[in-house]
PDB file of C-alpha atoms in Angstrom:
ATOM      1  CA  MET L  18      -1.544   2.697   6.106  1.00 61.00           C
ATOM      2  CA  GLU L  19      -0.334   6.269   6.423  1.00 68.00           C
ATOM      3  CA  TYR L  20       2.419   5.800   3.820  1.00 81.00           C
ATOM      4  CA  VAL L  21       0.282   4.093   1.166  1.00 83.00           C
ATOM      5  CA  GLY L  22      -0.657   7.400  -0.485  1.00 82.00           C
ATOM      6  CA  LEU L  23       2.969   8.524  -0.548  1.00 85.00           C
ATOM      7  CA  ALA L  24       4.056   5.183  -2.035  1.00 87.00           C
ATOM      8  CA  ILE L  25       1.378   5.408  -4.742  1.00 87.00           C
ATOM      9  CA  GLY L  26       2.508   8.947  -5.601  1.00 87.00           C
ATOM     10  CA  VAL L  27       6.174   7.965  -5.880  1.00 89.00           C
ATOM     11  CA  ILE L  28       5.370   4.889  -7.979  1.00 89.00           C
ATOM     12  CA  SER L  29       3.176   7.027 -10.216  1.00 87.00           C
ATOM     13  CA  VAL L  30       5.972   9.522 -10.890  1.00 89.00           C
ATOM     14  CA  VAL L  31       8.477   6.730 -11.560  1.00 90.00           C
ATOM     15  CA  LEU L  32       6.113   4.896 -13.908  1.00 86.00           C
ATOM     16  CA  SER L  33       5.304   8.126 -15.697  1.00 87.00           C
ATOM     17  CA  CYS L  34       9.018   8.776 -16.308  1.00 88.00           C
ATOM     18  CA  ILE L  35       9.635   5.190 -17.438  1.00 88.00           C
ATOM     19  CA  CYS L  36       6.614   5.379 -19.724  1.00 83.00           C
ATOM     20  CA  TYR L  37       7.900   8.580 -21.333  1.00 84.00           C
ATOM     21  CA  LEU L  38      11.451   7.255 -21.735  1.00 88.00           C
ATOM     22  CA  MET L  39      10.309   3.986 -23.309  1.00 88.00           C
ATOM     23  CA  THR L  40       7.587   5.281 -25.611  1.00 87.00           C
ATOM     24  CA  SER L  41       8.325   9.004 -26.014  1.00 86.00           C
ATOM     25  CA  ASN L  42       4.566   9.440 -25.714  1.00 87.00           C
ATOM     26  CA  PHE L  43       4.041  12.547 -23.605  1.00 87.00           C
ATOM     27  CA  ALA L  44       0.243  12.147 -23.428  1.00 87.00           C
ATOM     28  CA  LEU L  45       0.519   8.616 -22.080  1.00 85.00           C
ATOM     29  CA  SER L  46       3.072   9.752 -19.511  1.00 85.00           C
ATOM     30  CA  ILE L  47       0.856  12.617 -18.313  1.00 88.00           C
ATOM     31  CA  THR L  48      -2.167  10.288 -18.131  1.00 87.00           C
ATOM     32  CA  GLN L  49      -0.198   7.876 -15.953  1.00 84.00           C
ATOM     33  CA  LEU L  50       0.892  10.728 -13.699  1.00 86.00           C
ATOM     34  CA  VAL L  51      -2.645  12.132 -13.317  1.00 90.00           C
ATOM     35  CA  VAL L  52      -4.139   8.707 -12.518  1.00 89.00           C
ATOM     36  CA  GLY L  53      -1.425   8.116  -9.919  1.00 87.00           C
ATOM     37  CA  LEU L  54      -1.970  11.493  -8.294  1.00 89.00           C
ATOM     38  CA  VAL L  55      -5.735  10.954  -8.129  1.00 90.00           C
ATOM     39  CA  LEU L  56      -5.162   7.591  -6.442  1.00 89.00           C
ATOM     40  CA  THR L  57      -2.710   9.257  -4.047  1.00 89.00           C
ATOM     41  CA  ILE L  58      -5.257  11.881  -3.027  1.00 90.00           C
ATOM     42  CA  GLN L  59      -7.970   9.244  -2.675  1.00 89.00           C
ATOM     43  CA  SER L  60      -5.711   7.182  -0.417  1.00 88.00           C
ATOM     44  CA  PHE L  61      -4.920  10.168   1.827  1.00 89.00           C
ATOM     45  CA  VAL L  62      -8.611  11.068   2.129  1.00 90.00           C
ATOM     46  CA  ALA L  63      -9.611   7.475   2.952  1.00 89.00           C
ATOM     47  CA  ALA L  64      -6.891   7.224   5.608  1.00 87.00           C
ATOM     48  CA  ARG L  65      -7.949  10.517   7.182  1.00 89.00           C
ATOM     49  CA  ASN L  66     -11.628   9.499   7.233  1.00 90.00           C
ATOM     50  CA  THR L  67     -10.806   6.140   8.815  1.00 88.00           C
ATOM     51  CA  LYS L  68      -8.687   7.832  11.464  1.00 89.00           C
ATOM     52  CA  CYS L  69     -11.516  10.271  12.277  1.00 91.00           C
ATOM     53  CA  GLN L  70     -14.010   7.410  12.609  1.00 89.00           C
ATOM     54  CA  ILE L  71     -11.684   5.507  14.938  1.00 88.00           C
ATOM     55  CA  LEU L  72     -11.271   8.625  17.079  1.00 90.00           C
ATOM     56  CA  LYS L  73     -15.070   8.976  17.296  1.00 88.00           C
ATOM     57  CA  ILE L  74     -15.402   5.370  18.456  1.00 83.00           C
ATOM     58  CA  ASN L  75     -12.631   5.835  21.017  1.00 83.00           C
ATOM     59  CA  LYS L  76     -14.424   8.917  22.333  1.00 86.00           C
ATOM     60  CA  LYS L  77     -17.666   6.949  22.710  1.00 80.00           C
ATOM     61  CA  ILE L  78     -15.793   4.163  24.501  1.00 75.00           C
ATOM     62  CA  ASP L  79     -14.171   6.697  26.842  1.00 79.00           C
ATOM     63  CA  GLU L  80     -17.577   8.141  27.664  1.00 79.00           C
ATOM     64  CA  LEU L  81     -18.673   4.683  28.809  1.00 73.00           C
ATOM     65  CA  ARG L  82     -15.581   4.417  31.043  1.00 80.00           C
ATOM     66  CA  VAL L  83     -14.474   1.214  29.355  1.00 78.00           C
ATOM     67  CA  SER L  84     -11.137  -0.322  30.277  1.00 80.00           C
ATOM     68  CA  TYR L  85      -9.131  -3.340  29.161  1.00 79.00           C
ATOM     69  CA  ILE L  86      -8.032  -6.208  31.390  1.00 82.00           C
ATOM     70  CA  ASP L  87      -5.430  -8.951  31.273  1.00 83.00           C
ATOM     71  CA  SER L  88      -6.887 -12.358  31.940  1.00 81.00           C
ATOM     72  CA  PRO L  89      -5.788 -15.942  31.281  1.00 85.00           C
ATOM     73  CA  GLU L  90      -9.281 -16.619  29.891  1.00 82.00           C
ATOM     74  CA  TYR L  91      -9.178 -13.943  27.208  1.00 84.00           C
ATOM     75  CA  LEU L  92      -6.823 -12.679  24.556  1.00 86.00           C
ATOM     76  CA  TYR L  93      -8.598  -9.337  24.774  1.00 85.00           C
ATOM     77  CA  ALA L  94     -11.315  -8.144  27.132  1.00 84.00           C
ATOM     78  CA  MET L  95     -13.163  -4.849  27.662  1.00 81.00           C
ATOM     79  CA  VAL L  96     -14.904  -4.207  30.955  1.00 81.00           C
ATOM     80  CA  ASP L  97     -17.166  -1.417  32.145  1.00 79.00           C
ATOM     81  CA  ALA L  98     -16.686   0.768  35.208  1.00 79.00           C
ATOM     82  CA  GLU L  99     -18.044  -2.045  37.414  1.00 79.00           C
ATOM     83  CA  ASP L 100     -15.711  -4.718  35.922  1.00 77.00           C
ATOM     84  CA  HIS L 101     -18.483  -6.442  33.953  1.00 77.00           C
ATOM     85  CA  VAL L 102     -17.198  -7.939  30.717  1.00 78.00           C
ATOM     86  CA  ILE L 103     -18.599  -6.004  27.793  1.00 77.00           C
ATOM     87  CA  PHE L 104     -16.639  -7.534  24.946  1.00 79.00           C
ATOM     88  CA  CYS L 105     -13.979 -10.229  24.826  1.00 83.00           C
ATOM     89  CA  VAL L 106     -12.031 -12.470  22.497  1.00 84.00           C
ATOM     90  CA  ARG L 107     -11.512 -15.867  24.071  1.00 82.00           C
ATOM     91  CA  ARG L 108      -8.377 -18.001  23.702  1.00 83.00           C
ATOM     92  CA  ASP L 109     -10.155 -20.194  21.137  1.00 82.00           C
ATOM     93  CA  GLY L 110     -10.834 -17.117  18.983  1.00 77.00           C
ATOM     94  CA  THR L 111     -14.561 -16.810  19.645  1.00 76.00           C
ATOM     95  CA  ILE L 112     -15.990 -13.377  20.282  1.00 76.00           C
ATOM     96  CA  ASP L 113     -18.435 -12.699  23.077  1.00 75.00           C
ATOM     97  CA  TRP L 114     -20.367  -9.465  23.543  1.00 68.00           C
ATOM     98  CA  ALA L 115     -21.301 -10.568  27.094  1.00 61.00           C
ATOM     99  CA  LEU L 116     -23.341  -7.720  28.605  1.00 60.00           C
ATOM    100  CA  GLY L 117     -23.361  -6.134  25.223  1.00 60.00           C
ATOM    101  CA  VAL L 118     -22.017  -2.993  23.766  1.00 63.00           C
ATOM    102  CA  PRO L 119     -24.720  -0.403  23.095  1.00 68.00           C
ATOM    103  CA  ARG L 120     -26.162  -1.017  19.656  1.00 71.00           C
ATOM    104  CA  PRO L 121     -24.841   2.191  18.014  1.00 75.00           C
ATOM    105  CA  ILE L 122     -21.290   1.454  19.151  1.00 76.00           C
ATOM    106  CA  ARG L 123     -21.533  -2.206  18.106  1.00 74.00           C
ATOM    107  CA  LYS L 124     -22.778  -1.184  14.651  1.00 79.00           C
ATOM    108  CA  GLU L 125     -19.954   1.354  14.333  1.00 80.00           C
ATOM    109  CA  ILE L 126     -17.328  -1.238  15.351  1.00 79.00           C
ATOM    110  CA  GLU L 127     -18.719  -3.776  12.890  1.00 81.00           C
ATOM    111  CA  ARG L 128     -18.811  -1.166  10.121  1.00 85.00           C
ATOM    112  CA  LEU L 129     -15.191  -0.242  10.783  1.00 83.00           C
ATOM    113  CA  GLU L 130     -14.168  -3.908  10.849  1.00 82.00           C
ATOM    114  CA  LYS L 131     -15.742  -4.378   7.413  1.00 87.00           C
ATOM    115  CA  LYS L 132     -14.070  -1.238   6.101  1.00 84.00           C
ATOM    116  CA  ILE L 133     -10.679  -2.344   7.418  1.00 82.00           C
ATOM    117  CA  ASP L 134     -11.151  -5.801   5.849  1.00 83.00           C
ATOM    118  CA  GLU L 135     -12.008  -4.166   2.498  1.00 84.00           C
ATOM    119  CA  GLN L 136      -8.816  -2.088   2.583  1.00 78.00           C
ATOM    120  CA  LYS L 137      -6.540  -5.119   3.134  1.00 66.00           C
TER     121      LYS L 137
END
């Protein structure tokens, strides 16, 4: 994810050069370069925003003293300070919120999941 912007920028420069060499159209070459650079900047900004949102969620989780456990029942399980299961992914792939994550955190996790799915 962090190298997508760099890759877009490099591809933009290469395509701009190829475009100029094949067509000798300077305006078309510059247009290609500008579009690529705008997409590069947009990619860097989106990656930074996503990283900031993930850090905010991690901070909220830390405030709740959440930890992760290894269990034969679960692929992934989060427990609270008293070892109550808050969230888990079972071996069959089903998700269980068990005691439940506080609504604001659950909404934030679901929003980030949707955003990550959109970026794939």
